[in-house]
């Protein structure tokens, strides 16, 4: 079983080919920070954006850089330890690389956006001093870190704790905090601002969507293998956790939007968070608790296929891995 | 600053809903004077007016302002726009912010109801009008005067406009604003309207902008200027972006494309080329440049007795240079490098866009194209060897094509000077791989391009490359830089009463061609080799856009035989009308100086080189005889450009392309715009099917309607996307059309999950069908972003909670075929 303690090395026969497929697909979407073009962002920051929008963006980028580090740590310290299937660990290894890439991306952004080293240090210090971020950190501590001391999930209670960690990780951190953070980026992009940030974030979002799908798949598998882990207490905890996550993120929104940003109000952001939280509950097969409609029209934009004019931006949709296997011989009669 | 938002403190776990519901009940066909909503009286929200005073936000005022733009729009809900606008405001916002927020709010509703596109575009038009008149500009002539005062407008235009002010001012027709879709007007406002250099406020309205361009291109004749203005503002034809950007300004660089011959194999020439490219990019030109003549890696450098590093380091420098020149902030510089397939650096060249490996050998800003001789394709066909050469040892190969090239290549092989030999299929497979991975590395065919060109009747005149978008094919040499001025007809606006209007097409071609020809004389040439070439050949590129709109209006599937026949007929008519007009011009002003060196002078027209016999041979014979007598004013006339930006201004689908999706996002410098297929929406509305659930299903299906079984099968067939149409039919259509295109066409091909097998077959077929060039290979990402706004409910409530973007990325059958757990059906492991 997926949550059995140990270090399983058996790839054949493969117990969970779905994880292996996810691993392969992830590799097809390799991108690098060097491909992102930030050239117009600086112009936007200097001359097109308001003080309030700049505040939003500095804090947001600092959060991203830190947030992805938190995710990376949890991957190594918890997920890798307890998800006992080599193909799942292959995926996690790949994910770990992607998290590092994201950190690099946001770090590069911050260095570009905030050229003054003292200012930069301040942006990162904000993570430790600002209540809205401290609240998020406390949240992570409460719901995720309790698993740290479990070396092997031998008891049902251990596995239950791990599963809750996994749900928090997938549903709240990647599935809610990051979704909220992406919303700010897409909001600015809907106003034509910070295309470099948006282009890179698009790729980050694509990666994060895959991470979330993996985690939810793992939750599903664990649940199928040990159905009674997911009892009424678990459901209560999950709802409680998501409610707290929405609260944390709302506090963060109030901070980010404190300067007054036209077109994005805290109550719309709150509505969006509730909407997203409901989506996570639905993904777990649970009833939604907020029943809020998504108020952010611009988020519709990121749900549809892009059509980039290359004069304007780089196209982000090409697949990276081709060239192996029989389908890759030169032939003249393949269907097209 | 402290901000009082109407939101409660967050401790409460109950949610404050957005304050919309109380007032949205009214369907609001016409603007309602809205006495009701006193709810907002209770907010403390204020706006700052332009004069600095603050006043409370007044819903009624917003409703009235929005309502004024709702004439004739029966499906928009004014109250909804107004309340949503207010919910996005913060205390102390400016009225300008309020106005632009209401525009964005309306625009965000386009996906629900296409009429909001009209509403948001009208709101934007009003917004622009306000911005202009706030600077005391109230007429066209005042706008030109202001532009001149700010140092933007050329003297000649100012004089012309002053002399004809009354006539021209009266010609402005604001009602034409209503032809714009929101994206179109937004693009015009963000990027095309002239701005005050200090305040960055626009100093012309969209209609004044069209008239300004028309005046600048009309040869100082008010009647002609107004005629052209009517053509532009009808959106039935638009000149290319550089013409729209620069007409009537002090830097009238109006050409879109420049084709530069490869630098010679020496340091001076290589550096001179960088500076030429920078000069041309600065004024909005797209660049194609060959690198065939520059020696390959390992070649001996006699003066220093060292070895060359080949072309990659030079291209790395070019890459940086292109990124640095940003076209005055209007759009980024762009450049495509062409390389002949026998050049010994071809493999390094094909790695330039990889995103792994040594960054010193990567060029992320350059586009790449293969300049492929027929001989290579024949070696691929017969699975033969292919020899790679250092141009230093075979400098003549670049200037030969057809039999002469084949012979010289064979001689070079026989003499043993080849640096290396590879399997032709291995190299071809690498080319396909690059296309699959990057969409770049376009396949363009050297021999076909030369054989079917009007300019290459004499062996000294050789085409060495195409341009940035693979639709221009013109002769270049060390002394000649080819230039092309472009414009495109919007076919989508030429359908009337369920029929395509050929009369209107012909009339429009005539006006358009005269305008394009005039650009040649008006144009400012940043480098002398461009001026020389353009005067000798006088080439222009008339193209088209909105072919898909025609098919949608006539409800024809893209690959239907009737569609194919209509497309061919349209291209034949355009070519015929263009040649006739150019012959008229030649009668009036004389043939272009190079005419005697063209195939047309010998009576050979484009379709003959394709072995095609047009429908009405008699009229072609008459025209041919006339051309041989009077000559042509232009050596080349037809080129189908990608029309990315002007298609969005005109509100139509791009050039000859099928739609990519029924619901997609257009990313531009001015932000992202959601585009819905308005033809589909109209049909779905008629069936009572256009609602949230349908929209979400289309979204989940990545813009496809093939699973919307309640939509009749014929319509599903009409509304297929590029991913769902066989590429063979696109290539066939392109070949049919090609017989009437004396340059070429930007033909994108679409393969959802490309592999080398598919691509090698497809590009081989394109070559066999005689296409001169192809453009991007479009594919889709291997994994997708999770849908944030589509409910997970449908799938999740039942059994399989994970939305699994992976599963979407791979169609079911392929996912199975790839699984290592199914070795029998797994192709990958065999």
PDB file of C-alpha atoms in Angstrom, chain B residues 12 19 38 117 138 261 348 523 530-531 558 651 673 700 777 800 809:
ATOM      1  CA  UNK B  12     -16.358  36.293  10.687  1.00  0.00           C
ATOM      2  CA  UNK B  19     -23.302  43.386  -3.310  1.00  0.00           C
ATOM      3  CA  UNK B  38     -30.459  53.226  -2.546  1.00  0.00           C
ATOM      4  CA  UNK B 117     -17.883  43.438 -26.799  1.00  0.00           C
ATOM      5  CA  UNK B 138     -12.022  68.858 -31.351  1.00  0.00           C
ATOM      6  CA  UNK B 261      21.346  38.690 -47.872  1.00  0.00           C
ATOM      7  CA  UNK B 348      24.350  23.547 -34.097  1.00  0.00           C
ATOM      8  CA  UNK B 523       8.763  55.216 -47.805  1.00  0.00           C
ATOM      9  CA  UNK B 530      16.809  48.618 -49.402  1.00  0.00           C
ATOM     10  CA  UNK B 531      15.974  51.743 -51.377  1.00  0.00           C
ATOM     11  CA  UNK B 558     -13.236  24.463 -43.373  1.00  0.00           C
ATOM     12  CA  UNK B 651     -12.180  41.775 -35.568  1.00  0.00           C
ATOM     13  CA  UNK B 673      -8.391  39.290 -23.998  1.00  0.00           C
ATOM     14  CA  UNK B 700     -13.099  22.008 -20.195  1.00  0.00           C
ATOM     15  CA  UNK B 777       4.193  24.190 -36.178  1.00  0.00           C
ATOM     16  CA  UNK B 800     -13.145  10.337  -9.404  1.00  0.00           C
ATOM     17  CA  UNK B 809      -3.214  16.176 -21.805  1.00  0.00           C
TER      18      UNK B 809
END
